[in-house]
Tab-separated table of C-alpha atoms and ligand atoms in Angstrom:
chain	number	residue	atom	x	y	z
Q	1483	MET	CA	-3.493	-27.123	-2.604
Q	1484	PRO	CA	-1.522	-23.787	-3.349
Q	1485	HIS	CA	0.828	-22.422	-0.703
Q	1486	THR	CA	-0.214	-18.965	0.279
Q	1487	LEU	CA	2.946	-16.633	0.417
Q	1488	ASP	CA	2.456	-13.753	2.519
Q	1489	LEU	CA	4.734	-10.860	1.197
Q	1490	GLN	CA	4.748	-8.932	4.328
Q	1491	PHE	CA	3.827	-5.710	2.183
Q	1492	LEU	CA	5.235	-2.647	4.315
Q	1493	GLY	CA	5.778	-4.966	7.046
Q	1494	ARG	CA	2.130	-6.066	7.464
Q	1495	SER	CA	0.813	-9.516	7.123
Q	1496	GLY	CA	-2.280	-10.282	5.259
Q	1497	VAL	CA	-2.185	-7.603	2.516
Q	1498	ILE	CA	-0.561	-9.313	-0.708
Q	1499	ALA	CA	-0.396	-13.100	-1.361
Q	1500	THR	CA	1.225	-14.734	-3.838
Q	1501	ALA	CA	0.026	-18.297	-4.896
Q	1502	ALA	CA	2.889	-20.998	-5.044
Q	1503	ILE	CA	1.492	-24.268	-6.778
Q	1504	PRO	CA	3.811	-27.239	-6.573
Q	1505	CYS	CA	4.398	-28.635	-9.838
Q	1506	ASP	CA	6.638	-31.342	-11.480
Q	1507	GLY	CA	10.354	-29.988	-11.189
Q	1508	GLY	CA	9.367	-27.005	-9.115
Q	1509	VAL	CA	6.504	-24.491	-8.328
Q	1510	ILE	CA	4.364	-22.072	-10.270
Q	1511	LEU	CA	3.764	-18.672	-9.045
Q	1512	VAL	CA	0.549	-16.551	-9.606
Q	1513	ASP	CA	1.260	-13.121	-9.248
Q	1514	PRO	CA	4.725	-12.685	-7.641
Q	1515	GLY	CA	3.983	-9.170	-6.060
Q	1516	PRO	CA	6.171	-6.090	-6.254
Q	1517	THR	CA	9.983	-6.135	-6.170
Q	1518	SER	CA	9.955	-4.493	-2.884
Q	1519	CYS	CA	8.756	-7.782	-1.456
Q	1520	LEU	CA	11.143	-9.968	-3.292
Q	1521	VAL	CA	13.019	-10.901	0.078
Q	1522	ALA	CA	9.830	-11.746	1.710
Q	1523	LEU	CA	8.645	-13.901	-1.242
Q	1524	THR	CA	12.101	-15.844	-1.223
Q	1525	ALA	CA	11.836	-16.235	2.537
Q	1526	ALA	CA	8.315	-17.720	2.088
Q	1527	LEU	CA	9.301	-19.996	-0.657
Q	1528	ALA	CA	12.000	-21.186	1.356
Q	1529	THR	CA	9.792	-22.073	4.145
Q	1530	HIS	CA	8.140	-24.657	1.608
Q	1531	GLY	CA	11.612	-25.918	0.321
Q	1532	TYR	CA	11.815	-23.900	-2.787
Q	1533	GLY	CA	14.318	-21.410	-4.207
Q	1534	LEU	CA	13.440	-18.601	-6.889
Q	1535	GLY	CA	15.439	-21.055	-9.368
Q	1536	ASP	CA	12.766	-23.645	-8.921
Q	1537	VAL	CA	10.061	-21.443	-10.319
Q	1538	ARG	CA	8.661	-22.880	-13.638
Q	1539	ALA	CA	6.148	-20.277	-14.644
Q	1540	LEU	CA	4.785	-16.867	-13.623
Q	1541	LEU	CA	0.906	-16.549	-14.172
Q	1542	LEU	CA	-0.014	-13.022	-13.980
Q	1543	THR	CA	-3.708	-12.113	-13.258
Q	1544	HIS	CA	-2.910	-8.457	-14.365
Q	1545	ILE	CA	-0.061	-6.154	-14.388
Q	1546	HIS	CA	-0.955	-3.820	-11.405
Q	1547	LEU	CA	2.432	-3.211	-9.447
Q	1548	ASP	CA	1.117	-4.964	-6.340
Q	1549	HIS	CA	0.676	-8.233	-8.626
Q	1550	ALA	CA	3.402	-8.001	-11.318
Q	1551	GLY	CA	5.958	-5.565	-10.100
Q	1552	ALA	CA	8.679	-8.249	-9.924
Q	1553	ALA	CA	8.034	-10.023	-13.065
Q	1554	GLY	CA	10.612	-8.373	-14.984
Q	1555	THR	CA	13.239	-8.789	-12.302
Q	1556	LEU	CA	12.489	-12.735	-12.236
Q	1557	ALA	CA	12.352	-12.983	-15.975
Q	1558	GLN	CA	15.576	-11.017	-16.405
Q	1559	ALA	CA	17.407	-13.146	-13.805
Q	1560	TRP	CA	16.040	-16.514	-15.109
Q	1561	PRO	CA	15.915	-16.434	-18.900
Q	1562	GLY	CA	13.379	-19.035	-20.088
Q	1563	LEU	CA	11.069	-18.475	-17.426
Q	1564	PRO	CA	7.680	-18.029	-18.994
Q	1565	VAL	CA	5.479	-15.091	-18.039
Q	1566	TYR	CA	1.685	-15.498	-18.913
Q	1567	VAL	CA	-0.423	-12.434	-19.037
Q	1568	HIS	CA	-3.204	-10.858	-21.027
Q	1569	ALA	CA	-1.992	-9.496	-24.417
Q	1570	ILE	CA	-2.900	-6.032	-23.482
Q	1571	GLY	CA	-0.851	-6.397	-20.249
Q	1572	ALA	CA	2.187	-8.088	-22.298
Q	1573	LYS	CA	2.774	-5.052	-24.194
Q	1574	HIS	CA	3.109	-2.858	-21.163
Q	1575	LEU	CA	5.403	-5.440	-19.437
Q	1576	ALA	CA	7.809	-5.403	-22.564
Q	1577	GLN	CA	7.631	-1.527	-22.705
Q	1578	PRO	CA	6.768	-0.398	-18.936
Q	1579	GLU	CA	6.905	3.517	-19.523
Q	1580	LYS	CA	3.097	4.161	-19.827
Q	1581	LEU	CA	2.353	1.818	-17.102
Q	1582	LEU	CA	4.834	3.395	-14.792
Q	1583	ALA	CA	3.660	6.907	-15.748
Q	1584	SER	CA	0.120	5.799	-14.899
Q	1585	ALA	CA	1.115	4.311	-11.553
Q	1586	THR	CA	3.092	7.409	-10.730
Q	1587	ARG	CA	-0.139	9.616	-11.178
Q	1588	LEU	CA	-1.663	7.409	-8.438
Q	1589	TYR	CA	1.431	7.024	-6.106
Q	1590	GLY	CA	3.725	9.959	-6.644
Q	1591	ALA	CA	6.874	10.050	-4.709
Q	1592	ASP	CA	5.957	6.980	-2.761
Q	1593	MET	CA	6.364	4.666	-6.000
Q	1594	ASP	CA	9.789	3.417	-4.983
Q	1595	ARG	CA	9.214	2.761	-1.420
Q	1596	LEU	CA	5.972	0.870	-2.301
Q	1597	TRP	CA	7.107	-1.045	-5.161
Q	1598	GLY	CA	10.712	-1.013	-5.551
Q	1599	ALA	CA	12.278	-1.349	-9.221
Q	1600	PHE	CA	10.170	-2.352	-12.158
Q	1601	LEU	CA	12.131	-3.939	-15.003
Q	1602	ALA	CA	10.826	-4.810	-18.388
Q	1603	VAL	CA	10.073	-8.528	-19.227
Q	1604	PRO	CA	12.063	-9.529	-22.325
Q	1605	GLU	CA	9.967	-10.176	-25.238
Q	1606	PRO	CA	10.900	-13.908	-25.463
Q	1607	ALA	CA	9.738	-14.487	-21.947
Q	1608	LEU	CA	6.167	-13.229	-22.797
Q	1609	ARG	CA	3.081	-15.776	-23.365
Q	1610	PRO	CA	0.406	-13.327	-24.376
Q	1611	LEU	CA	-3.185	-14.528	-23.588
Q	1612	SER	CA	-6.554	-13.664	-24.584
Q	1613	GLY	CA	-8.790	-15.948	-22.667
Q	1614	GLY	CA	-9.885	-19.423	-23.767
Q	1615	GLU	CA	-6.391	-20.953	-23.718
Q	1616	SER	CA	-5.206	-24.045	-21.833
Q	1617	ILE	CA	-1.697	-23.817	-20.193
Q	1618	ALA	CA	0.253	-26.825	-19.316
Q	1619	VAL	CA	3.279	-26.411	-16.890
Q	1620	GLY	CA	4.813	-29.124	-14.892
Q	1621	GLY	CA	1.991	-31.623	-15.249
Q	1622	ARG	CA	-0.683	-29.020	-14.313
Q	1623	ILE	CA	-3.322	-27.667	-16.768
Q	1624	PHE	CA	-4.966	-24.165	-16.292
Q	1625	GLU	CA	-7.986	-22.918	-18.046
Q	1626	VAL	CA	-7.467	-19.151	-18.835
Q	1627	LEU	CA	-10.557	-16.823	-18.737
Q	1628	TYR	CA	-10.632	-13.367	-19.728
Q	1629	THR	CA	-12.163	-11.508	-16.684
Q	1630	PRO	CA	-12.212	-7.401	-17.305
Q	1631	GLY	CA	-13.807	-5.401	-15.002
Q	1632	HIS	CA	-11.070	-4.430	-12.348
Q	1633	ALA	CA	-8.550	-4.036	-15.127
Q	1634	VAL	CA	-9.311	-4.395	-18.974
Q	1635	HIS	CA	-6.474	-6.847	-19.334
Q	1636	HIS	CA	-7.453	-9.176	-16.420
Q	1637	VAL	CA	-7.420	-12.844	-16.693
Q	1638	THR	CA	-8.325	-15.747	-14.105
Q	1639	TYR	CA	-6.544	-19.069	-14.101
Q	1640	LEU	CA	-8.549	-22.307	-13.177
Q	1641	ASP	CA	-6.426	-25.184	-12.016
Q	1642	THR	CA	-8.413	-28.083	-13.664
Q	1643	ALA	CA	-7.339	-30.740	-11.190
Q	1644	GLU	CA	-7.874	-28.926	-7.977
Q	1645	ARG	CA	-10.787	-26.510	-9.216
Q	1646	THR	CA	-9.070	-23.690	-7.637
Q	1647	ALA	CA	-9.737	-20.214	-9.539
Q	1648	TYR	CA	-6.971	-17.659	-9.235
Q	1649	VAL	CA	-8.963	-14.721	-9.659
Q	1650	GLY	CA	-6.429	-11.790	-8.849
Q	1651	ASP	CA	-8.699	-8.845	-7.859
Q	1652	THR	CA	-11.708	-9.883	-9.727
Q	1653	ALA	CA	-13.522	-11.179	-6.750
Q	1654	GLY	CA	-12.270	-8.203	-4.504
Q	1655	ILE	CA	-10.398	-8.178	-1.440
Q	1656	ALA	CA	-11.361	-10.275	1.620
Q	1657	VAL	CA	-9.483	-9.769	5.031
Q	1658	GLY	CA	-10.991	-10.409	8.474
Q	1659	GLY	CA	-14.338	-11.371	7.320
Q	1660	TYR	CA	-14.860	-7.809	5.543
Q	1661	VAL	CA	-15.125	-7.852	1.808
Q	1662	LEU	CA	-13.963	-4.872	-0.179
Q	1663	ALA	CA	-14.648	-3.705	-3.749
Q	1664	ALA	CA	-11.228	-3.466	-5.649
Q	1665	THR	CA	-11.931	-0.470	-7.728
Q	1666	PRO	CA	-8.957	1.587	-8.434
Q	1667	PRO	CA	-8.735	3.999	-11.607
Q	1668	PRO	CA	-8.467	3.991	-14.619
Q	1669	ASP	CA	-10.107	0.775	-15.903
Q	1670	ILE	CA	-13.110	0.034	-13.799
Q	1671	ASP	CA	-16.157	-1.314	-15.752
Q	1672	VAL	CA	-18.864	-2.422	-13.426
Q	1673	PRO	CA	-21.203	-4.207	-15.809
Q	1674	ARG	CA	-18.280	-6.113	-17.467
Q	1675	TRP	CA	-16.962	-6.844	-13.870
Q	1676	GLU	CA	-20.410	-8.499	-13.255
Q	1677	GLU	CA	-20.154	-10.444	-16.275
Q	1678	SER	CA	-16.904	-11.670	-15.183
Q	1679	LEU	CA	-18.181	-12.828	-11.894
Q	1680	THR	CA	-20.874	-14.935	-13.786
Q	1681	ALA	CA	-18.192	-16.315	-16.056
Q	1682	ILE	CA	-15.896	-17.348	-13.135
Q	1683	ALA	CA	-19.088	-18.989	-11.303
Q	1684	GLY	CA	-19.693	-20.819	-14.600
Q	1685	LEU	CA	-16.185	-22.532	-14.348
Q	1686	GLY	CA	-17.583	-24.193	-11.221
Q	1687	PRO	CA	-14.534	-23.614	-9.107
Q	1688	ALA	CA	-14.504	-25.304	-5.706
Q	1689	SER	CA	-12.137	-22.489	-4.207
Q	1690	LEU	CA	-10.920	-19.118	-5.013
Q	1691	PHE	CA	-7.421	-17.644	-4.602
Q	1692	LEU	CA	-7.519	-13.692	-3.935
Q	1693	THR	CA	-4.372	-12.038	-3.936
Q	1694	HIS	CA	-5.721	-10.013	-1.131
Q	1695	PHE	CA	-5.876	-12.164	0.622
Q	1696	GLY	CA	-5.514	-16.191	0.136
Q	1697	VAL	CA	-7.762	-19.061	-0.316
Q	1698	VAL	CA	-11.479	-18.666	0.054
Q	1699	PRO	CA	-12.922	-22.274	0.232
Q	1700	ASP	CA	-16.787	-21.337	-0.704
Q	1701	ALA	CA	-16.352	-20.073	-4.208
Q	1702	ALA	CA	-19.867	-19.797	-4.918
Q	1703	GLY	CA	-20.864	-17.979	-1.699
Q	1704	HIS	CA	-17.855	-15.615	-1.929
Q	1705	LEU	CA	-18.859	-14.758	-5.579
Q	1706	THR	CA	-22.443	-14.103	-4.708
Q	1707	ARG	CA	-21.407	-11.939	-1.695
Q	1708	TYR	CA	-18.854	-10.096	-3.781
Q	1709	ARG	CA	-21.289	-9.220	-6.350
Q	1710	ALA	CA	-23.349	-7.634	-3.788
Q	1711	VAL	CA	-20.384	-5.680	-2.326
Q	1712	LEU	CA	-19.583	-4.155	-5.689
Q	1713	ARG	CA	-23.091	-3.344	-6.326
Q	1714	ARG	CA	-23.454	-1.410	-3.018
Q	1715	ALA	CA	-20.048	0.426	-3.512
Q	1716	ALA	CA	-21.042	1.334	-7.193
Q	1717	ASP	CA	-24.615	2.692	-6.153
Q	1718	ARG	CA	-23.134	4.645	-3.237
Q	1719	ALA	CA	-20.483	6.240	-5.551
Q	1720	ARG	CA	-23.104	6.874	-8.114
Q	1721	GLU	CA	-25.248	8.804	-5.653
Q	1722	ALA	CA	-22.321	10.690	-4.342
Q	1723	VAL	CA	-21.312	11.711	-7.823
Q	1724	ARG	CA	-24.887	12.680	-8.687
Q	1725	ALA	CA	-25.222	14.851	-5.576
Q	1726	GLY	CA	-22.022	16.622	-6.474
Q	1727	GLY	CA	-19.612	18.868	-4.393
Q	1728	GLU	CA	-15.902	19.417	-3.986
Q	1729	GLU	CA	-13.535	16.633	-4.866
Q	1730	PRO	CA	-11.673	16.676	-1.374
Q	1731	ALA	CA	-14.961	16.648	0.563
Q	1732	LEU	CA	-16.275	13.791	-1.717
Q	1733	THR	CA	-13.051	11.818	-1.115
Q	1734	GLU	CA	-13.181	12.405	2.566
Q	1735	ALA	CA	-16.564	11.461	3.122
Q	1736	TRP	CA	-16.173	8.169	1.036
Q	1737	VAL	CA	-12.966	7.393	3.065
Q	1738	GLY	CA	-14.666	7.900	6.420
Q	1739	TRP	CA	-17.483	5.816	5.536
Q	1740	LEU	CA	-15.360	2.868	4.227
Q	1741	ARG	CA	-13.051	3.071	7.236
Q	1742	ALA	CA	-15.777	3.015	9.890
Q	1743	ASP	CA	-17.551	0.288	8.125
Q	1744	ALA	CA	-14.482	-1.911	7.781
Q	1745	ARG	CA	-13.430	-1.317	11.370
Q	1746	THR	CA	-16.707	-2.215	12.635
Q	1747	VAL	CA	-16.870	-5.559	10.831
Q	1748	ALA	CA	-13.191	-6.584	10.777
Q	1749	GLY	CA	-11.631	-4.721	13.605
Q	1750	GLU	CA	-8.614	-2.244	13.384
Q	1751	ASP	CA	-5.844	-4.472	12.273
Q	1752	ALA	CA	-7.844	-6.039	9.312
Q	1753	ALA	CA	-9.208	-2.696	8.505
Q	1754	ALA	CA	-5.510	-1.365	8.213
Q	1755	ALA	CA	-4.667	-4.518	5.885
Q	1756	LEU	CA	-7.767	-3.800	3.639
Q	1757	GLU	CA	-6.581	-0.138	3.231
Q	1758	ALA	CA	-2.933	-1.062	2.688
Q	1759	ALA	CA	-4.225	-3.468	-0.261
Q	1760	ALA	CA	-6.548	-0.791	-1.732
Q	1761	PRO	CA	-6.262	2.782	-0.552
Q	1762	PHE	CA	-9.613	3.868	0.056
Q	1763	ASP	CA	-9.260	7.097	-1.755
Q	1764	GLN	CA	-8.425	5.213	-4.889
Q	1765	ILE	CA	-11.582	3.085	-4.540
Q	1766	TRP	CA	-13.521	6.236	-4.669
Q	1767	GLN	CA	-11.445	7.634	-7.634
Q	1768	GLY	CA	-12.143	4.671	-9.540
Q	1769	LEU	CA	-15.612	4.599	-9.116
Q	1770	ALA	CA	-16.234	8.298	-9.505
Q	1771	ARG	CA	-14.186	8.273	-12.679
Q	1772	TYR	CA	-16.379	5.323	-13.995
Q	1773	TRP	CA	-19.499	7.240	-13.141
Q	1774	ARG	CA	-18.545	10.569	-14.581
Q	1775	LYS	CA	-17.296	8.830	-17.794
Q	1776	ARG	CA	-20.756	7.238	-18.172
Q	1777	ALA	CA	-22.483	10.372	-17.433
Q	1778	GLU	CA	-20.441	12.043	-20.205
Q	1779	ARG	CA	-21.379	9.378	-22.723
Q	1780	ASP	CA	-24.872	8.644	-21.883
Q	1781	GLY	CA	-25.959	11.951	-20.308
Q	1782	ALA	CA	-26.635	12.974	-16.669
Q	1783	GLY	CA	-29.545	10.663	-16.454
Q	1784	ALA	CA	-27.172	7.685	-16.184
Q	1785	LEU	CA	-26.690	8.620	-12.688
Q	1786	ASP	CA	-30.235	8.509	-11.734
Q	1787	ALA	CA	-31.174	4.833	-11.913
Q	1788	PRO	CA	-29.285	2.237	-9.718
Q	1789	LEU	CA	-27.614	-0.637	-11.608
Q	1790	THR	CA	-29.959	-3.241	-12.687
U	280	ZN	ZN1	-4.301	-5.942	-6.235
């Protein structure tokens, strides 16, 4: 089984998890997290008897900073460390200017406090993927599945021996018994996301590993539940966009609803962890952008009917 490394993001546990998978000659990391958490990552690895020099490969589900921020720092410090990532993401890791500009639009002056430095991954370290590959590292074999929806460059890795699927954010966020749709801008695509959930289920995983947060033993049950959570959030956002109104009021209404819902189900602490993993205003922004783009493309009628 993978070790769940708690990165203690912003001093809080249960927000960002790195999977550490023991392998011949060391350990494989799925999503090493942001550079701001490198000290915590190092400490968590040490509790399992590993140092950063024992890392044999980085498997990135996608390049959002909470997942991949430290990839360049590690790849530069350990030349020869392979970094697996979807081809679209690989370009942005080699030349991070666009990725950082997009993240700065979301986080503004908070970039450095949240994520720390973001270094480019040297080209020779990159192993670009498109889905359908098999990766062999340290005696382990992973199947790669292309799983867009949360991000257009998102992949899932299936450990073929243990049947654990490393799904990043494709199966949402689960903390304290509450499941949250992970829908930040700019890439959200709900129908493609639903296809990705079907594809992951088709792999027949026994368990899932979520970046937020950790191992979920009942893979099939969680995927079914997440599909409903995503659908509910998407439909609620569709109705809010259709009803219209000023953006600050729409955002406030959304955040208020989600906060109350999360607190009721999961309690104060878990709700705070959920919000640290995915700020609720960004969940709104991602879904609202998705629906407004659809209405632009297909006409306002696109907002009339629930997803089918
Ligand atoms: Zn994430």
